[in-house]
Amino acid sequence: MKEFQLIEHYFRDHGLNRRDVELGIGDDCAIVLPAEGKSLAISCDTLVENVHFLSEIPASALGYKSLAVNLSDLASMGAEPAWMTLALTMPEVNEEWLTQFSQGLFEAAEYYGVSLVGGDTTRGPLSITVTIHGQVPHGKALTRAGANNGDWIYVTGTLGDSALGLDILLGKQEVSSDYKGYLINRHYNPTPRVLAGQALRSLASSAIDLSDGLISDIQHILKASNVGAIIDVDAIPLSTSMLESVDKEKALSYALTGGEDYELLFTVPEAQRGAIDTALLHAGVKFVKIGQICPGDKLKLVQDGQPYQIEQNGFEHF
């Protein structure tokens, strides 16, 4: 199967057809029609075999995750997903793999309202690059800069499950069959908090998605906002599957440094705390307060009022 046959069979005219796509797959460029009063939010992520995903990952899960990690970036900015491009590099054409991969990709795309409008295919080591485009009202985008002294720090969902799921797949951790499926699924199929991000537009002072681990990712907010932070590690949300599978210290290690949770970490001024409950209730996501922004430029971890030490840091790209 040649390149254009591959694109035609697996990707063109599949998935959602948005009305704001004037020209999609099949020309040198796509043409889209951004809504009036909206700014474009654009993010790009590359997933490389045996660097960002295991060779054994089901193709459908890889397709889903390839888009989900990009959607999480839009969520952290409060943007609404719209269009994507896909650059797919493969060592060979495997039709069964492509069928499953495209099914997983379009499952996520249809659920979150995204149209595939272009991309590229080529031969080489397996890697997937998705560029996602979203829209956000002018001046309403959430950023990493904006956290102020006294703001409260929140996270959505539970942390560390994906990292524990990965260790299960790698044979580094044994857990009960009661929890194994859930934890592996949290690694394969993260849930980008798109609606939560949109709900936070006028309430949060800063936000970021948790892709490299809480310790690594919160540092980006501290640097961009020129502030410090205190985190109460006992306030970090941990799932029942996590707590039933490893001891508390190991669970906190996964939660603080594991990465690939794709939950949101955001800061909220005291004046907006009361509005958060209502806003995120409609988004259908749980969230908890884990700390507070403070003067300085350091991250302090505490437990029972005492400093909490952890040796490992989050994921490093290089």
Coordinates of C-alpha atoms in Angstrom, one line a residue, residues 3-308:
E3 CA 1.3 6.6 1.0
F4 CA -1.8 8.2 -0.6
Q5 CA -3.7 4.9 -0.6
L6 CA -2.8 4.6 3.1
I7 CA -4.1 8.1 3.9
E8 CA -7.2 7.6 1.8
H9 CA -8.1 4.2 3.4
Y10 CA -7.3 4.9 7.1
F11 CA -7.5 8.6 7.7
R12 CA -9.4 10.7 5.0
D13 CA -13.1 11.1 5.5
H14 CA -12.9 9.4 8.9
G15 CA -14.0 10.8 12.2
L16 CA -15.7 14.1 12.8
N17 CA -16.4 16.6 10.0
R18 CA -16.4 20.0 11.6
R19 CA -18.3 22.8 9.8
D20 CA -15.4 25.2 10.3
V21 CA -13.1 23.0 8.2
E22 CA -13.1 24.7 4.7
L23 CA -10.6 22.4 3.2
G24 CA -9.2 19.2 4.9
I25 CA -7.1 16.3 3.9
G26 CA -6.1 16.1 0.3
D27 CA -4.4 19.4 -0.5
D28 CA -1.1 21.0 0.3
C29 CA -2.6 22.8 3.3
A30 CA -5.8 22.6 5.3
I31 CA -8.0 25.7 5.6
V32 CA -10.0 26.3 8.8
L33 CA -12.3 29.1 9.9
P34 CA -11.5 30.2 13.5
A35 CA -14.5 31.6 15.3
E36 CA -14.8 35.4 15.8
G37 CA -13.5 36.6 19.1
K38 CA -11.3 33.5 19.6
S39 CA -7.5 33.0 19.8
L40 CA -5.8 29.9 18.5
A41 CA -4.1 27.6 21.0
I42 CA -1.6 25.2 19.3
S43 CA 0.3 22.3 20.8
C44 CA 2.5 19.6 19.4
D45 CA 3.7 16.3 21.0
T46 CA 5.8 13.5 19.6
L47 CA 5.6 9.9 21.0
V48 CA 8.5 7.7 20.1
E49 CA 8.5 3.9 20.5
N50 CA 10.4 2.7 23.6
V51 CA 10.9 6.3 24.8
H52 CA 7.3 7.4 25.3
F53 CA 5.4 4.1 24.9
L54 CA 6.2 0.4 25.1
S55 CA 6.3 -1.7 21.9
E56 CA 3.6 -3.9 23.5
I57 CA 1.0 -1.1 23.8
P58 CA -2.2 -2.0 21.9
A59 CA -2.4 0.0 18.7
S60 CA -5.9 1.4 19.6
A61 CA -4.6 2.6 23.0
L62 CA -1.6 4.3 21.2
G63 CA -4.0 6.0 18.8
Y64 CA -6.1 7.3 21.7
K65 CA -3.2 8.4 23.8
S66 CA -1.5 10.2 20.9
L67 CA -4.4 12.6 20.8
A68 CA -5.2 12.6 24.5
V69 CA -1.8 14.0 25.6
N70 CA -2.3 16.9 23.2
L71 CA -5.8 17.5 24.4
S72 CA -4.4 17.7 27.9
D73 CA -2.2 20.7 26.8
L74 CA -5.3 22.5 25.5
A75 CA -7.2 21.7 28.7
S76 CA -4.5 23.4 30.8
M77 CA -5.0 26.6 28.7
G78 CA -8.8 26.5 28.9
A79 CA -9.1 25.9 25.2
E80 CA -11.7 24.1 23.2
P81 CA -10.3 21.4 20.9
A82 CA -11.0 21.9 17.1
W83 CA -8.5 20.5 14.6
M84 CA -5.4 18.2 14.5
T85 CA -2.7 17.1 12.1
L86 CA -1.0 13.7 12.3
A87 CA 2.6 12.8 11.3
L88 CA 3.0 9.0 11.4
T89 CA 6.3 7.3 10.9
M90 CA 6.3 3.5 10.6
P91 CA 8.9 0.8 9.8
E92 CA 6.3 -0.9 7.5
V93 CA 2.7 -0.8 6.6
N94 CA 0.8 -3.1 8.9
E95 CA -2.9 -3.0 8.0
E96 CA -4.2 -4.6 11.1
W97 CA -2.2 -2.2 13.3
L98 CA -3.3 0.8 11.2
T99 CA -6.9 -0.2 11.6
Q100 CA -6.7 -0.4 15.4
F101 CA -4.6 2.7 15.7
S102 CA -6.9 4.8 13.6
Q103 CA -9.9 3.5 15.5
G104 CA -8.4 4.6 18.8
L105 CA -7.4 8.0 17.4
F106 CA -10.8 8.7 16.0
E107 CA -12.5 7.5 19.1
A108 CA -10.8 10.3 21.0
A109 CA -11.2 12.8 18.2
E110 CA -15.0 12.3 17.9
Y111 CA -15.5 12.4 21.7
Y112 CA -13.7 15.7 22.1
G113 CA -14.9 17.3 18.8
V114 CA -11.7 17.2 16.8
S115 CA -11.3 17.0 13.0
L116 CA -8.2 15.5 11.4
V117 CA -7.3 18.1 8.7
G118 CA -3.9 16.9 7.5
G119 CA -0.5 15.4 8.2
D120 CA 2.2 13.2 6.8
T121 CA 3.3 9.5 6.6
T122 CA 6.8 8.2 6.1
R123 CA 8.9 5.1 6.7
G124 CA 11.2 4.9 9.7
P125 CA 11.2 3.9 13.5
L126 CA 7.7 4.1 14.9
S127 CA 6.8 7.6 16.1
I128 CA 3.6 9.6 16.2
T129 CA 3.4 13.4 16.1
V130 CA 0.1 15.2 16.7
T131 CA -0.4 18.9 16.4
I132 CA -3.6 20.0 18.0
H133 CA -5.3 23.4 17.4
G134 CA -7.9 24.8 19.8
Q135 CA -9.8 28.0 20.4
V136 CA -10.1 30.2 23.5
P137 CA -11.8 33.5 23.9
H138 CA -9.5 36.5 23.5
G139 CA -7.7 37.2 26.8
K140 CA -9.1 34.2 28.6
A141 CA -6.3 31.6 28.1
L142 CA -4.8 30.1 31.3
T143 CA -1.0 30.2 31.5
R144 CA 1.7 29.2 33.8
A145 CA 2.3 32.8 34.7
G146 CA -0.2 34.4 37.0
A147 CA 0.1 32.6 40.4
N148 CA 0.3 35.0 43.3
N149 CA 1.3 34.7 46.9
G150 CA -1.6 33.3 48.9
D151 CA -3.3 31.5 46.0
W152 CA -4.4 27.9 46.7
I153 CA -3.0 25.0 44.7
Y154 CA -5.4 22.3 43.5
V155 CA -5.2 19.1 41.4
T156 CA -7.8 17.2 39.6
G157 CA -8.3 13.4 39.8
T158 CA -5.8 11.1 41.5
L159 CA -2.0 11.1 40.9
G160 CA 0.5 8.3 40.3
D161 CA -1.8 5.7 38.8
S162 CA -0.3 5.9 35.3
A163 CA 3.3 5.5 36.6
L164 CA 2.3 2.5 38.7
G165 CA 0.5 1.0 35.7
L166 CA 3.7 1.4 33.7
D167 CA 5.7 -0.4 36.3
I168 CA 3.2 -3.2 36.2
L169 CA 3.6 -3.5 32.5
L170 CA 7.4 -3.5 32.9
G171 CA 7.2 -6.3 35.5
K172 CA 8.6 -4.0 38.2
Q173 CA 5.5 -4.1 40.4
E174 CA 3.1 -6.9 41.3
V175 CA -0.5 -6.0 42.3
S176 CA -3.8 -7.7 42.9
S177 CA -5.8 -8.6 39.8
D178 CA -8.6 -6.5 41.4
Y179 CA -6.6 -3.3 40.7
K180 CA -4.3 -4.3 37.8
G181 CA -6.7 -3.5 35.0
Y182 CA -7.6 -0.1 36.4
L183 CA -4.0 1.0 36.8
I184 CA -2.9 -0.2 33.4
N185 CA -5.8 1.5 31.8
R186 CA -4.9 4.8 33.5
H187 CA -1.5 4.5 31.7
Y188 CA -2.9 3.6 28.4
N189 CA -6.0 5.8 28.4
P190 CA -5.6 9.0 30.3
T191 CA -8.5 11.4 30.6
P192 CA -7.7 14.9 29.4
R193 CA -9.6 17.4 31.6
V194 CA -10.9 19.5 28.7
L195 CA -14.2 20.7 30.3
A196 CA -12.5 21.4 33.6
G197 CA -9.9 23.6 31.9
Q198 CA -12.7 25.6 30.2
A199 CA -14.5 26.0 33.5
L200 CA -11.4 27.4 35.1
R201 CA -10.9 30.2 32.6
S202 CA -12.1 33.1 34.8
L203 CA -11.3 31.5 38.1
A204 CA -7.8 30.1 38.1
S205 CA -4.7 32.3 38.1
S206 CA -2.4 29.7 36.5
A207 CA -2.6 26.2 35.3
I208 CA -0.5 23.3 33.9
D209 CA -1.2 19.7 33.0
L210 CA 0.7 17.0 34.9
S211 CA 2.7 15.1 32.3
D212 CA 6.2 14.8 33.8
G213 CA 5.3 14.5 37.5
L214 CA 4.0 17.0 40.0
I215 CA 7.4 18.0 41.3
S216 CA 8.7 18.8 37.8
D217 CA 5.5 20.4 36.4
I218 CA 4.7 22.8 39.3
Q219 CA 8.3 24.2 39.0
H220 CA 7.2 25.6 35.6
I221 CA 4.4 27.6 37.3
L222 CA 6.8 28.8 40.1
K223 CA 9.4 29.9 37.6
A224 CA 6.9 31.7 35.2
S225 CA 5.1 33.4 38.2
N226 CA 8.2 34.2 40.3
V227 CA 6.7 32.5 43.4
G228 CA 7.3 29.6 45.7
A229 CA 4.9 26.9 46.9
I230 CA 4.2 24.7 49.9
I231 CA 2.6 21.3 49.2
D232 CA 1.1 19.0 51.9
V233 CA 1.9 15.6 50.6
D234 CA -0.8 14.0 52.7
A235 CA -3.4 16.1 50.8
I236 CA -2.3 14.6 47.4
P237 CA -5.2 12.5 46.1
L238 CA -4.4 8.8 45.8
S239 CA -6.7 6.2 44.3
T240 CA -8.0 3.2 46.2
S241 CA -6.2 1.0 43.6
M242 CA -2.9 2.8 44.5
L243 CA -3.3 2.6 48.2
E244 CA -4.3 -1.1 48.1
S245 CA -1.3 -2.0 45.9
V246 CA 1.7 -0.2 47.5
D247 CA 2.6 1.4 50.8
K248 CA 2.0 5.1 51.5
E249 CA 5.6 6.2 50.9
K250 CA 5.8 4.4 47.5
A251 CA 2.4 5.8 46.6
L252 CA 3.6 9.3 47.3
S253 CA 6.7 8.7 45.2
Y254 CA 4.5 7.7 42.2
A255 CA 2.2 10.7 42.8
L256 CA 5.1 13.2 43.1
T257 CA 7.4 12.0 40.4
G258 CA 5.7 9.4 38.2
G259 CA 4.3 11.5 35.4
E260 CA 1.7 10.8 32.6
D261 CA -1.3 11.5 34.8
Y262 CA -2.5 14.3 32.5
E263 CA -4.5 15.8 35.4
L264 CA -4.6 19.6 35.9
L265 CA -2.7 21.5 38.5
F266 CA -4.0 25.0 39.0
T267 CA -3.9 27.9 41.4
V268 CA -6.9 29.9 42.7
P269 CA -7.1 33.2 44.5
E270 CA -8.9 33.2 47.9
A271 CA -11.7 35.3 46.4
Q272 CA -12.5 32.6 43.8
R273 CA -12.4 29.5 46.1
G274 CA -16.2 29.5 46.6
A275 CA -16.8 29.4 42.9
I276 CA -14.6 26.5 42.1
D277 CA -17.0 23.9 43.6
T278 CA -19.8 24.9 41.3
A279 CA -17.6 25.4 38.2
L280 CA -15.9 22.0 38.4
L281 CA -19.1 20.2 39.5
H282 CA -20.5 20.8 36.0
A283 CA -17.2 19.5 34.5
G284 CA -17.7 16.2 36.3
V285 CA -14.2 16.0 37.8
K286 CA -13.0 15.7 41.4
F287 CA -10.4 18.0 42.7
V288 CA -8.6 18.7 46.0
K289 CA -6.5 21.5 47.5
I290 CA -2.9 20.4 48.1
G291 CA -1.0 23.5 49.0
Q292 CA -0.5 27.2 48.7
I293 CA 1.6 29.7 46.8
C294 CA 4.1 31.5 49.0
P295 CA 6.9 34.1 48.7
G296 CA 10.3 33.0 47.3
D297 CA 11.1 30.7 44.5
K298 CA 11.3 27.2 46.1
L299 CA 9.0 24.3 46.3
K300 CA 8.6 22.9 49.9
L301 CA 7.0 19.6 50.6
V302 CA 5.7 19.0 54.1
Q303 CA 4.1 16.2 56.0
D304 CA 2.5 16.8 59.5
G305 CA 4.1 20.2 59.4
Q306 CA 7.6 18.8 58.9
P307 CA 9.8 18.9 55.7
Y308 CA 9.2 15.9 53.5

